[in-house]
Short mmCIF file of C-alpha atoms in Angstrom, two decimals:
data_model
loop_
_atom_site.label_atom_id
_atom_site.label_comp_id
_atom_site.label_asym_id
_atom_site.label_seq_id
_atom_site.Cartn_x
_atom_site.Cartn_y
_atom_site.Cartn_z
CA UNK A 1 0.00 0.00 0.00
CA UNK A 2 2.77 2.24 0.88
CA UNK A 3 4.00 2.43 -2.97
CA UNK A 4 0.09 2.22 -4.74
CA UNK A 5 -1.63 5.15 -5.30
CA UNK A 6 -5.21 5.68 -4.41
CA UNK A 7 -7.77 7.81 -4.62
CA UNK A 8 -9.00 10.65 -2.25
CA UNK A 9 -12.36 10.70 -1.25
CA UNK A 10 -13.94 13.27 1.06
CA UNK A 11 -15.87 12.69 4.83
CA UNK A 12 -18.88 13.97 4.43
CA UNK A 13 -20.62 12.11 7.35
CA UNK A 14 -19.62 10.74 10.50
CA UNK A 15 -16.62 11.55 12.64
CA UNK A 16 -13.17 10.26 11.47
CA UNK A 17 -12.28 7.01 13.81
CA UNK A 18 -10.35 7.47 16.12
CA UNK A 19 -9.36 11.12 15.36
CA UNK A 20 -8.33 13.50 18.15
CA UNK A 21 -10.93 15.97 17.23
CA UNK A 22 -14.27 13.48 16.68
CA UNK A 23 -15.12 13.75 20.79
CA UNK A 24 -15.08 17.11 20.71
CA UNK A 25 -16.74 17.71 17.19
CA UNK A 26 -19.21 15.05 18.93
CA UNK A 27 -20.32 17.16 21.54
CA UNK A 28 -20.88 19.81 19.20
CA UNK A 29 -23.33 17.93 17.26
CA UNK A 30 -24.93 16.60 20.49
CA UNK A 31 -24.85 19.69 21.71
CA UNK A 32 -28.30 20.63 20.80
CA UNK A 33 -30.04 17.65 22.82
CA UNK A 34 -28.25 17.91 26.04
CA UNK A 35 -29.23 22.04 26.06
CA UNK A 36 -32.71 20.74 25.16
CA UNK A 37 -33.33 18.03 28.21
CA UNK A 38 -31.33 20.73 30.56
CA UNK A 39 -33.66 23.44 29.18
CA UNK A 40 -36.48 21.86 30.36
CA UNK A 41 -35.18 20.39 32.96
CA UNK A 42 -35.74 16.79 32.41
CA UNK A 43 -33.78 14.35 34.56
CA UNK A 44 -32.04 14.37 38.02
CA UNK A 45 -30.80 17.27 40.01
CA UNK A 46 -28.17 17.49 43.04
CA UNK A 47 -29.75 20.02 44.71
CA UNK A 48 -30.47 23.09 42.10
CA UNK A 49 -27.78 21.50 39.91
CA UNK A 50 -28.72 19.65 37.14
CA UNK A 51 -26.97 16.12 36.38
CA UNK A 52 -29.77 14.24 34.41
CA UNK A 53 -27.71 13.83 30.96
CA UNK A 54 -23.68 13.19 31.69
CA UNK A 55 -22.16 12.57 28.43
CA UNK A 56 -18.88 11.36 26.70
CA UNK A 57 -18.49 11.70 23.25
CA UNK A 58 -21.20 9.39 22.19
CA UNK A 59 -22.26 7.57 25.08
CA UNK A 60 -25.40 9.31 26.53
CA UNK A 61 -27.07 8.21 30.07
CA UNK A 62 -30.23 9.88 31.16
CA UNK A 63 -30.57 9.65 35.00
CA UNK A 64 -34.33 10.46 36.63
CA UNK A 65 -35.66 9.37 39.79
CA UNK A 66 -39.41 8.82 37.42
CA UNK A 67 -39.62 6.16 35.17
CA UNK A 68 -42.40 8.40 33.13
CA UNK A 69 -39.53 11.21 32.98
CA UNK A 70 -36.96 8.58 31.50
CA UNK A 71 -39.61 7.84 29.15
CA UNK A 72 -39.69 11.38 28.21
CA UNK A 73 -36.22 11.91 27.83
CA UNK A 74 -35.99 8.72 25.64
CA UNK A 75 -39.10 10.15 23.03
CA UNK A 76 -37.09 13.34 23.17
CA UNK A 77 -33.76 11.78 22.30
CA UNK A 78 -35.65 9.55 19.47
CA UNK A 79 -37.76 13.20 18.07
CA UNK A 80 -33.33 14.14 17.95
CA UNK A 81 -32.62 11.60 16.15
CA UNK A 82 -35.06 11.07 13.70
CA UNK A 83 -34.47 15.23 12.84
CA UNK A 84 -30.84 14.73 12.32
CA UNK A 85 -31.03 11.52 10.75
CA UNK A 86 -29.03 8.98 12.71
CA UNK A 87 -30.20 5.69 14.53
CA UNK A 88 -29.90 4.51 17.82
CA UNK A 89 -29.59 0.69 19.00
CA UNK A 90 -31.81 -0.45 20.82
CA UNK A 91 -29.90 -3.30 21.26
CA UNK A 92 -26.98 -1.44 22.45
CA UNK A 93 -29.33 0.74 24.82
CA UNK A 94 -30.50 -0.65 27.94
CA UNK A 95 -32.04 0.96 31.35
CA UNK A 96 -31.07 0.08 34.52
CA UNK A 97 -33.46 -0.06 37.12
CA UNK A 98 -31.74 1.00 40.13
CA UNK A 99 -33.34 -0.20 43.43
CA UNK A 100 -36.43 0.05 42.54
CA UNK A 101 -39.03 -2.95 43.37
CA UNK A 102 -41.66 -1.83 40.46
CA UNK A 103 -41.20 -3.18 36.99
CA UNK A 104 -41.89 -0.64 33.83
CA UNK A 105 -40.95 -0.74 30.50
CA UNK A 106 -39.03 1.65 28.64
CA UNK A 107 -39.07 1.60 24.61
CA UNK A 108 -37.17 4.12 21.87
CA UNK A 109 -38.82 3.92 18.48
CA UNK A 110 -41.27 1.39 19.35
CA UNK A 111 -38.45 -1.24 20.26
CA UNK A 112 -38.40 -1.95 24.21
CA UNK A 113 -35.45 -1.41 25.83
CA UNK A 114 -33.84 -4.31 27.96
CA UNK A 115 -33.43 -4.22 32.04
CA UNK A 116 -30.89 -6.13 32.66
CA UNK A 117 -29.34 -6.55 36.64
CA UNK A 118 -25.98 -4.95 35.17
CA UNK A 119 -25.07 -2.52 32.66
CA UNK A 120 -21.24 -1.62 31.72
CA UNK A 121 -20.94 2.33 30.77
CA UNK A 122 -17.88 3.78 30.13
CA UNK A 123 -15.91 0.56 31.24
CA UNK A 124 -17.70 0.69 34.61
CA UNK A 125 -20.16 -2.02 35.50
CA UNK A 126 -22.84 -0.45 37.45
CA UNK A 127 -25.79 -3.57 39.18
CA UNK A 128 -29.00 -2.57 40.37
CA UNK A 129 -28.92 -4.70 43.66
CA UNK A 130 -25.67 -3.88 45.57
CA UNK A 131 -25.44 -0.53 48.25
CA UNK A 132 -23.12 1.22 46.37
CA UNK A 133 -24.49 -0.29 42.43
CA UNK A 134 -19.95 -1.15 41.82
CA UNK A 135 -19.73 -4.64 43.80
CA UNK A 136 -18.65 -6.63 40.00
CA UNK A 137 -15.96 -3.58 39.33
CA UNK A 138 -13.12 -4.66 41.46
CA UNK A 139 -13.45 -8.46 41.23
CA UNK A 140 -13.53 -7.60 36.79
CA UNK A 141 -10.51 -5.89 37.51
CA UNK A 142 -8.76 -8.09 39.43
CA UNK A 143 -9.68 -10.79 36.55
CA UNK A 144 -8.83 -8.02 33.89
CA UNK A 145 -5.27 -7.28 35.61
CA UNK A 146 -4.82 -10.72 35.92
CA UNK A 147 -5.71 -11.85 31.75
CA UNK A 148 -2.80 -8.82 31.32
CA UNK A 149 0.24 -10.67 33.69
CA UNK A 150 -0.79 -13.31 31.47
CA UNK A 151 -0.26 -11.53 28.47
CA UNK A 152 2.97 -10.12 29.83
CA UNK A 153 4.26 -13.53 30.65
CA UNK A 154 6.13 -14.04 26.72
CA UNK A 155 8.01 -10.74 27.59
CA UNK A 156 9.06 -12.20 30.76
CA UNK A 157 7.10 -11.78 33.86
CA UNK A 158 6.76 -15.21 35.65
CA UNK A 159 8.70 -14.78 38.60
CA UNK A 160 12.06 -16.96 39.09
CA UNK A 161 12.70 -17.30 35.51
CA UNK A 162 11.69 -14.16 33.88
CA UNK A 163 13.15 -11.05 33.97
CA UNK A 164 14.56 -9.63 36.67
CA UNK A 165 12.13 -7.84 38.99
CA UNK A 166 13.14 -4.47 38.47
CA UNK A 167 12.14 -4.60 34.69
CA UNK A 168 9.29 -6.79 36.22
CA UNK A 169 7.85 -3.87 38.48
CA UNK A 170 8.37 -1.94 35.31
CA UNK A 171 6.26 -3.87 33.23
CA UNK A 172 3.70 -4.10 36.15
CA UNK A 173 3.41 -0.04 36.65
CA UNK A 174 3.02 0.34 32.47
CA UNK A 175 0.53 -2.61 32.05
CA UNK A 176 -1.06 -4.12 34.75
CA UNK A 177 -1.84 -1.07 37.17
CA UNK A 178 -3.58 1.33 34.57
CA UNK A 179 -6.05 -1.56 33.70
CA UNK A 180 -6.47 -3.07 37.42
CA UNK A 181 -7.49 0.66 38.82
CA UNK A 182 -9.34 2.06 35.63
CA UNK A 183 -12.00 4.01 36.79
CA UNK A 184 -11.85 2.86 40.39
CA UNK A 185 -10.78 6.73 41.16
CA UNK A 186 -14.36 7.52 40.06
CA UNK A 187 -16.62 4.92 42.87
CA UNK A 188 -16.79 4.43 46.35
CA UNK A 189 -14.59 1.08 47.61
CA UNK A 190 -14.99 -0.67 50.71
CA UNK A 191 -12.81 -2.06 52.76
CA UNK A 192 -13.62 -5.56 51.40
CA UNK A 193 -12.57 -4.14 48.04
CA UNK A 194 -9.61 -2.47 49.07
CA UNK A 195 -8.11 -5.72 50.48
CA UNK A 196 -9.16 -7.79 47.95
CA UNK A 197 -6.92 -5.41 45.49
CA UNK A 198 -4.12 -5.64 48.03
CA UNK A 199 -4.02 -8.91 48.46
CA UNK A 200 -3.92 -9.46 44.64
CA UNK A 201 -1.61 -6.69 44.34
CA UNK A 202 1.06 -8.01 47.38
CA UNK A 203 0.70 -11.81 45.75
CA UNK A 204 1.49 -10.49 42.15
CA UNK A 205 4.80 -8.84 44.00
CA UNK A 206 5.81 -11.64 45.79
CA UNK A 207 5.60 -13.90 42.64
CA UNK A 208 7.85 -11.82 41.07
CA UNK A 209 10.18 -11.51 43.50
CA UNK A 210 9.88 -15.62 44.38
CA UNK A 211 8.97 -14.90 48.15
CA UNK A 212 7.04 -17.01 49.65
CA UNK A 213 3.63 -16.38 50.64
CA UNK A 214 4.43 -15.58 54.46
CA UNK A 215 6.77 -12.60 53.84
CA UNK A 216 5.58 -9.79 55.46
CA UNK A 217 4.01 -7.57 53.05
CA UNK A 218 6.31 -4.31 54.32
CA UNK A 219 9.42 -6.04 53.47
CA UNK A 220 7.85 -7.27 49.70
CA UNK A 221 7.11 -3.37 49.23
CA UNK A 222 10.53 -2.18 50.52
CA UNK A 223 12.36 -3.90 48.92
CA UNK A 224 11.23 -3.47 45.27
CA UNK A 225 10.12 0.72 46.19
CA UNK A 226 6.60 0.44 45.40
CA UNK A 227 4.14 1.57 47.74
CA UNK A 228 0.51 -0.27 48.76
CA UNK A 229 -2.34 -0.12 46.05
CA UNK A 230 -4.27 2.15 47.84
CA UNK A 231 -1.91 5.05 47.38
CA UNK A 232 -2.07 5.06 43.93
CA UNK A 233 -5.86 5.07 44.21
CA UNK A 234 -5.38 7.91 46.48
CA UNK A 235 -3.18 9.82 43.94
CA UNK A 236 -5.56 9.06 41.30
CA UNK A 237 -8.76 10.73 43.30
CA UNK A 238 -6.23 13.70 44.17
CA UNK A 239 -5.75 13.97 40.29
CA UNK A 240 -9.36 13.87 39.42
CA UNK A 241 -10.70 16.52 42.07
CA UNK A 242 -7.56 19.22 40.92
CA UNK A 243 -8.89 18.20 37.44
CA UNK A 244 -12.47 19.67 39.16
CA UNK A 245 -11.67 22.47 40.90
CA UNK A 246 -9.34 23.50 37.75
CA UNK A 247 -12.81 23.15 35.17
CA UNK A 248 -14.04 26.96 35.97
CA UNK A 249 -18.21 27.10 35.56
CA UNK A 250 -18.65 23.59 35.03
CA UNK A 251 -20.66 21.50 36.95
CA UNK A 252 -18.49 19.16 38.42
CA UNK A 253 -17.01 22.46 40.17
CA UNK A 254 -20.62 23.89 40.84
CA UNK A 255 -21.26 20.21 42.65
CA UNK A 256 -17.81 20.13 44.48
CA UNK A 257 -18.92 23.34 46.06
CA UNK A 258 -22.25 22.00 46.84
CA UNK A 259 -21.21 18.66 48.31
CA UNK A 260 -18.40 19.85 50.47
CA UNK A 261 -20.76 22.53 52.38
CA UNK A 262 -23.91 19.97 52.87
CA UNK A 263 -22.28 16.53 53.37
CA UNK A 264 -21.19 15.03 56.72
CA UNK A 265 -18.40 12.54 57.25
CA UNK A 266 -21.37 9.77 57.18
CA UNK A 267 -22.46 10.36 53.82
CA UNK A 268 -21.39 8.25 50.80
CA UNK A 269 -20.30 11.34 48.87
CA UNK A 270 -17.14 10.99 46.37
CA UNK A 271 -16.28 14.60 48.15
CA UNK A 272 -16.00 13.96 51.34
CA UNK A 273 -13.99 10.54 49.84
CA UNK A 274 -12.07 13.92 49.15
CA UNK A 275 -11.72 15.25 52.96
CA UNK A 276 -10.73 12.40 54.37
CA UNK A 277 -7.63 11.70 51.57
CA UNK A 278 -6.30 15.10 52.60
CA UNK A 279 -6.50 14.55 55.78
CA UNK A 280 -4.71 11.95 55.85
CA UNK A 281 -1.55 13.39 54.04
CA UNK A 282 -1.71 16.74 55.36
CA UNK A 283 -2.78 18.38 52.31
CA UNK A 284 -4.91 21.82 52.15
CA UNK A 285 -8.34 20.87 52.98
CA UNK A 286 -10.97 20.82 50.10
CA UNK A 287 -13.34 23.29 51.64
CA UNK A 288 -9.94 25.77 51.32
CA UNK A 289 -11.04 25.14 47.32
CA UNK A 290 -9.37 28.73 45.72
CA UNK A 291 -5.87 28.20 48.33
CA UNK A 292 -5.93 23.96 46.50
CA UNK A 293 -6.51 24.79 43.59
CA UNK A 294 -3.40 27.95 43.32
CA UNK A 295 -1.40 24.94 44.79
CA UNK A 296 -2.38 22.00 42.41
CA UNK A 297 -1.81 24.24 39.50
CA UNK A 298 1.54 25.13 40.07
CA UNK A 299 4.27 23.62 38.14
CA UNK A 300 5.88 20.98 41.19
CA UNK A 301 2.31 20.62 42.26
CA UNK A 302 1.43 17.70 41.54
CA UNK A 303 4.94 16.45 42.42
CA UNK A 304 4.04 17.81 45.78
CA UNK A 305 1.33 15.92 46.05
CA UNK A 306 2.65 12.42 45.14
CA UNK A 307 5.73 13.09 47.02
CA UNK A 308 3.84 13.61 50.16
CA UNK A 309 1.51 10.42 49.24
CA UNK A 310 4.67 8.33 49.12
CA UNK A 311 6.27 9.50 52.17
CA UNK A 312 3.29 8.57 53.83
CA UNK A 313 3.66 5.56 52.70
CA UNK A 314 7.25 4.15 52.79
CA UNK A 315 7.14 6.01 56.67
CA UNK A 316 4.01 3.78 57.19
CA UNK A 317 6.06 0.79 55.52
CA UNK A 318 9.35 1.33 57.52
CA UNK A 319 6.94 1.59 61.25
CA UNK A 320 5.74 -1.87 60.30
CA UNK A 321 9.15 -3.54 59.15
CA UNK A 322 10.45 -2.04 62.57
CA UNK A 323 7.83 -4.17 64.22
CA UNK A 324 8.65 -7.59 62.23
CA UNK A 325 11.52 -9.58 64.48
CA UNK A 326 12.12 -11.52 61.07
CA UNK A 327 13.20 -8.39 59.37
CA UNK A 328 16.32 -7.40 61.99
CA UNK A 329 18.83 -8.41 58.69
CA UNK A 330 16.96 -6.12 56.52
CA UNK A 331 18.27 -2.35 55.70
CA UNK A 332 14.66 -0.84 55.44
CA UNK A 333 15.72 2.48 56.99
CA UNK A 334 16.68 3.22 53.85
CA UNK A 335 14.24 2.77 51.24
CA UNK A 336 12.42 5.16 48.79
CA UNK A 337 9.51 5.04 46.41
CA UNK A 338 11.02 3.83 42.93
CA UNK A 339 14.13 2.98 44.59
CA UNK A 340 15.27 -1.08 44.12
CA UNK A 341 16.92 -2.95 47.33
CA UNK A 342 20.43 -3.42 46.33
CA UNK A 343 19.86 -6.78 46.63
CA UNK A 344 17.78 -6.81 43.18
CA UNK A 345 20.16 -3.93 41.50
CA UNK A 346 21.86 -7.01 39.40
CA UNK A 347 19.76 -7.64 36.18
CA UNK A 348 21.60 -11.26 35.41
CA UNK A 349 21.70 -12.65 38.58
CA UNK A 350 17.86 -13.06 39.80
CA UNK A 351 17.99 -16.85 40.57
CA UNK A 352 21.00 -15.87 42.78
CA UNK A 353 19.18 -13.07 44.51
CA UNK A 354 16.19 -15.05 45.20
CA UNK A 355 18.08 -16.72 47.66
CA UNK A 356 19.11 -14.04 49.31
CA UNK A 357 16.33 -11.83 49.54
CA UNK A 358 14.52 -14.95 51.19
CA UNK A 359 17.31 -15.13 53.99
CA UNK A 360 17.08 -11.42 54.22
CA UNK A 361 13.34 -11.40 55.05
CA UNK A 362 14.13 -14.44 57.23
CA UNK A 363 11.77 -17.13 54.75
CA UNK A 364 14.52 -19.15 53.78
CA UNK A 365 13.24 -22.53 55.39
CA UNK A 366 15.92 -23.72 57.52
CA UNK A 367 15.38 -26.64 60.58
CA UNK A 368 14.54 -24.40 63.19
CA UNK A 369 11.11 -22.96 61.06
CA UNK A 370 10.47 -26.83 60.43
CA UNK A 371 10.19 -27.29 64.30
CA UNK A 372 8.72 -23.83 65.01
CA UNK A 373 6.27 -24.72 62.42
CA UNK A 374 5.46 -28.37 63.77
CA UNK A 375 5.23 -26.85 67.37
CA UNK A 376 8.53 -28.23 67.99
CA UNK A 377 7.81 -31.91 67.15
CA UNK A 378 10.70 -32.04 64.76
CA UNK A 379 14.25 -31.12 65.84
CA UNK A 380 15.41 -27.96 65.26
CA UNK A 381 19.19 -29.16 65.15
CA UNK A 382 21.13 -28.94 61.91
CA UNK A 383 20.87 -32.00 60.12
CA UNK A 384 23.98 -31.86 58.07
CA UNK A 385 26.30 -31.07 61.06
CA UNK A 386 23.90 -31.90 64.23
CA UNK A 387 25.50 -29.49 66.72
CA UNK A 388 22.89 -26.68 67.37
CA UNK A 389 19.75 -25.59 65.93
CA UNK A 390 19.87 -24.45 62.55
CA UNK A 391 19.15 -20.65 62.32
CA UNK A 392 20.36 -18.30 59.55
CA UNK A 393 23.82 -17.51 61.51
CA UNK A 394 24.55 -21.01 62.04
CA UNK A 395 23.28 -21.87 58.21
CA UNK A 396 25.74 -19.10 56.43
CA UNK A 397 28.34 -19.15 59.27
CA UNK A 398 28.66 -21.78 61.66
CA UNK A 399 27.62 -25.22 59.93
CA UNK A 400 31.20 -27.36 59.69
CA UNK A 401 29.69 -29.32 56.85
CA UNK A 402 29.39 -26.05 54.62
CA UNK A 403 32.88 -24.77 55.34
CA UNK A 404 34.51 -25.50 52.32
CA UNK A 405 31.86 -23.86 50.51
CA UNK A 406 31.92 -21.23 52.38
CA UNK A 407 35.51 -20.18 53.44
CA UNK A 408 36.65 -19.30 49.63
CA UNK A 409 33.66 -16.24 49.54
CA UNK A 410 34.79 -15.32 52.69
CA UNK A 411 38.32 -15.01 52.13
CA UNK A 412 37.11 -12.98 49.03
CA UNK A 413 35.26 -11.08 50.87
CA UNK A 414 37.43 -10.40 53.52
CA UNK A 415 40.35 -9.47 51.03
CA UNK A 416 37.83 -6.86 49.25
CA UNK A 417 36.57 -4.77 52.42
CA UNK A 418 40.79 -4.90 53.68
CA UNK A 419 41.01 -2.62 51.07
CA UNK A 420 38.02 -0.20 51.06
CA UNK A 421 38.14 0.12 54.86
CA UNK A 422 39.43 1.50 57.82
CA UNK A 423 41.76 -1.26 60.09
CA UNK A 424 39.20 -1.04 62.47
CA UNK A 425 36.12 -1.55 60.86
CA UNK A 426 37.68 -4.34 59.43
CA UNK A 427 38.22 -5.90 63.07
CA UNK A 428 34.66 -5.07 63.93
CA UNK A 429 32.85 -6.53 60.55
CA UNK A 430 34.47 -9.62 61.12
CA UNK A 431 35.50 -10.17 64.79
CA UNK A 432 31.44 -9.91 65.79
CA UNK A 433 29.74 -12.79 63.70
CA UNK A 434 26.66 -10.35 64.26
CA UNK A 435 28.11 -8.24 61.73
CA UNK A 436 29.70 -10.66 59.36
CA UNK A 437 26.32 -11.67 59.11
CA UNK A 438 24.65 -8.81 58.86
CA UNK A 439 27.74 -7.66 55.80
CA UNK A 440 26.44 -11.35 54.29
CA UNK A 441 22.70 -10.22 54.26
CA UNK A 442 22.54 -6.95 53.73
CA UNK A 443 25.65 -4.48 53.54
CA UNK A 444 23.76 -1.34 52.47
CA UNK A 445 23.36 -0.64 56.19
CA UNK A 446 26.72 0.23 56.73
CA UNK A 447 27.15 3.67 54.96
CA UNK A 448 30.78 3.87 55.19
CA UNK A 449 30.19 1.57 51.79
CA UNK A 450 30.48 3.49 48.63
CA UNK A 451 27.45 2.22 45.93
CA UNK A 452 30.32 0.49 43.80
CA UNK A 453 31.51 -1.14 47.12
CA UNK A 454 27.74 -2.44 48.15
CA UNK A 455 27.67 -3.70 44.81
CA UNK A 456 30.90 -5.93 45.11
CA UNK A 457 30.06 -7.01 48.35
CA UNK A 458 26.80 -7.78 46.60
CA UNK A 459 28.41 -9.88 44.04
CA UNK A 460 30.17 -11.80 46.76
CA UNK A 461 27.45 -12.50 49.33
CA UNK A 462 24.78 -13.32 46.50
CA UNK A 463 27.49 -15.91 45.24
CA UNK A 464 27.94 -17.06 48.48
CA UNK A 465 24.62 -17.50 49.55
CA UNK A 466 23.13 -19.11 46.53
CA UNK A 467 26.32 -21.71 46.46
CA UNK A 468 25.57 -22.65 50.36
CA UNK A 469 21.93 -23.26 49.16
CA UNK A 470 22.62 -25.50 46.79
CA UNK A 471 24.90 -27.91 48.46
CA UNK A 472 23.15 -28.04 51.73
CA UNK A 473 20.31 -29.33 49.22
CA UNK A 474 22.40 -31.98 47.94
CA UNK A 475 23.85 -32.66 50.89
CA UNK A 476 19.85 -33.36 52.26
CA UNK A 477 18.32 -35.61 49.19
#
């Protein structure tokens, strides 16, 4: 095609698919109907403001709290079409009965109009039975983010032996997150579906970071820089009310007004949704509308506002880490949003780091979980060398039957930090075995460590670790 010529033709109908300017040119054309239905005010109102016809692009809803009115506004919308000669579906038109016991039908053109218990508009599924109307949306996009790791798993994300979970995370924040919180901004969650998406959310992290399932969910965050779920539904309300308050003489600013001076913290309103958000993070409060907006619109302010979001956060991460015994190996102290543990910062090595990161958040299985497990009906003595329990510091230090293993990566590691440290600090990394093994784990605590030092010490320890794995598992088949 790219070397044939063909002929021109002119658009003399329609909107161009998928153009940047058919919306708007859209609501031109549409135009005329909504001013109609708002001129006589058919349809629902929030107090004195009218909301009966919200529209995008083509897709229409008419909202009344009378079925006879709906009926109205369906005749009217028919008269509009029939004068400007287009059609509308009835089969692609449907009314949805919200809470409402009595039974009518609805018709446009003669054709009646289905009822069913759900309707999907604008990639929302409303219900007719449930509170809130949204009880299917999280569960679809739990399934919907789900379908999409699938899809993702020929580039690479599967865990152990896919890409390393940096690029992993990567791929997650580009692919899966936009489609597991589309439109969930928009509705009210509860709690149920708030940990429902975190609990998908934490699992899809650990899988790609092979923990197990009994890491604590503070140390999966940490240590890959993300932050919960629920943040980035927080910073994707924040987004949509400075999008609000920004829309001069609209009605989604006329109803913002409205609903922040005549709601109370008990109401269901999406606003006060609002109040409590920036309460939470110490932001402006919404009522302060004039003093937000000045600060939303300014160039770093919407970096403010996610940079205050996640420090909430990864404080509210680090509090709970501090609080987890099995975490004493792990430097959490110093993690940031977007920032990798240098424990993953090696792209080639992610079988290796496995390992590792398990024995830093203290899931590596060793004999003394199998007895803490069994409530201490199997022996928590080492059973390659049988002289004391088997806990990590025995495991990567002690054991006699792992020593030739292990006394090449020390010597290597011991002849690297001779030569990047002080005399001294080299006596007290390696005369306490409490350091040794906390240099082993995790040496971006100490911050006498340059990043090209961490990373060698990395290189060693990962190496080290991984190599004791495997032969205590030959050494148990």
């Amino acid at each position: 095609m790219a070397r044939t010529n063909v002929r021109t033709f002119l658009e003399s109908q329609g909107v161009r698919q998928g153009g940047v300017w058919s919306p708007t040119a859209y609501k031109i054309f549409i135009n005329s109907l909504l001013t109609t239905l708002e001129t006589y005010r058919l349809g629902s109102h929030i107090g004195s403001i009218y909301v009966g016809v919200p529209t995008v692009a083509d897709d229409v809803t008419l909202v009344s709290n009378c079925p006879y009115e709906i009926q109205s506004m369906l005749d009217l919308q028919t008269f509009h079409a029939n004068k400007f000669r287009y059609l509308i579906s009835s089969q692609k038109s449907c009314v949805l009965n919200y809470r409402c016991a009595d039974s009518f039908d609805w018709s446009i053109n003669g054709e009646i109009l289905d009822t069913p218990e759900n309707a999907v508009h604008l990639g929302i599924k409303r219900d007719k039975l449930s509170r809130l109307g949204t009880k299917e949306v999280v569960p679809g996009r739990i399934q919907l983010a789900r379908q999409t790791v699938y899809s993702l798993m020929g580039a690479g994300l599967y865990g152990l032996n896919g890409v390393n979970p940096k690029v992993s995370l990567h791929l997650i924040r580009c692919y899966v997150i936009p489609r597991l919180l589309y439109g969930l901004e928009v509705i009210l969650l509860s709690k149920t579906d708030i940990s429902n998406l975190t609990i998908y959310f934490v699992k899809l992290l650990k899988r790609i970071q092979h923990l197990p399932d009994r890491t604590a969910n503070a140390a999966v965050l940490l240590l890959i820089g993300q932050i919960p779920i629920e943040a980035e539904i927080h910073k994707r309300i924040l987004g949509i009310f400075r999008n609000i308050i920004d829309n001069d003489n609209s009605v989604e600013r006329d109803l913002a007004f409205r609903q922040l001076a005549m709601k109370t913290e008990s109401s269901n309103s999406w606003f006060r949704k609002v109040v409590t958000i920036t309460e939470l993070y110490d932001l402006p409060s919404p009522h302060l509308m004039i003093y937000l907006s000045t600060l939303l619109q300014s160039q770093n302010g919407k970096k403010l506002v996610n940079s205050l979001v996640n420090y909430y956060w990864i404080t509210k991460l680090k509090s709970e880490a501090s609080e987890k015994s099995s975490l004493n190996l792990l430097n959490y102290t110093d993690a940031e949003f977007g920032s990798i543990h240098s424990i993953w910062n090696e792209p080639y090595s992610t079988l290796r780091a496995c390992i590792k990161s398990k024995l830093a958040c203290n899931t590596y299985t060793l004999q003394c979980d199998k007895s803490k497990f069994s409530k201490r009906q199997i022996s928590a003595i080492c059973p390659l060398c049988g002289i004391e329990d088997e806990n990590r510091l025995h495991f990567i230090l002690r054991c006699s039957s792992l020593d030739n293993v292990r006394n090449s990566f020390i010597q290597s590691l011991k002849t690297f930090i001779k030569d990047v440290v002080t005399t001294k600090l080299y006596d007290e990394l390696f005369s306490s075995e409490i350091n040794t093994l906390q240099l082993i784990i995790d040496c971006s605590v100490f911050h006498f460590l340059s990043r090209g030092d961490v990373f060698k010490v990395e290189c060693i320890t990962r190496g080290l670790c991984f190599k004791l794995h495997q032969v205590r598992s030959n050494l148990l088949r």
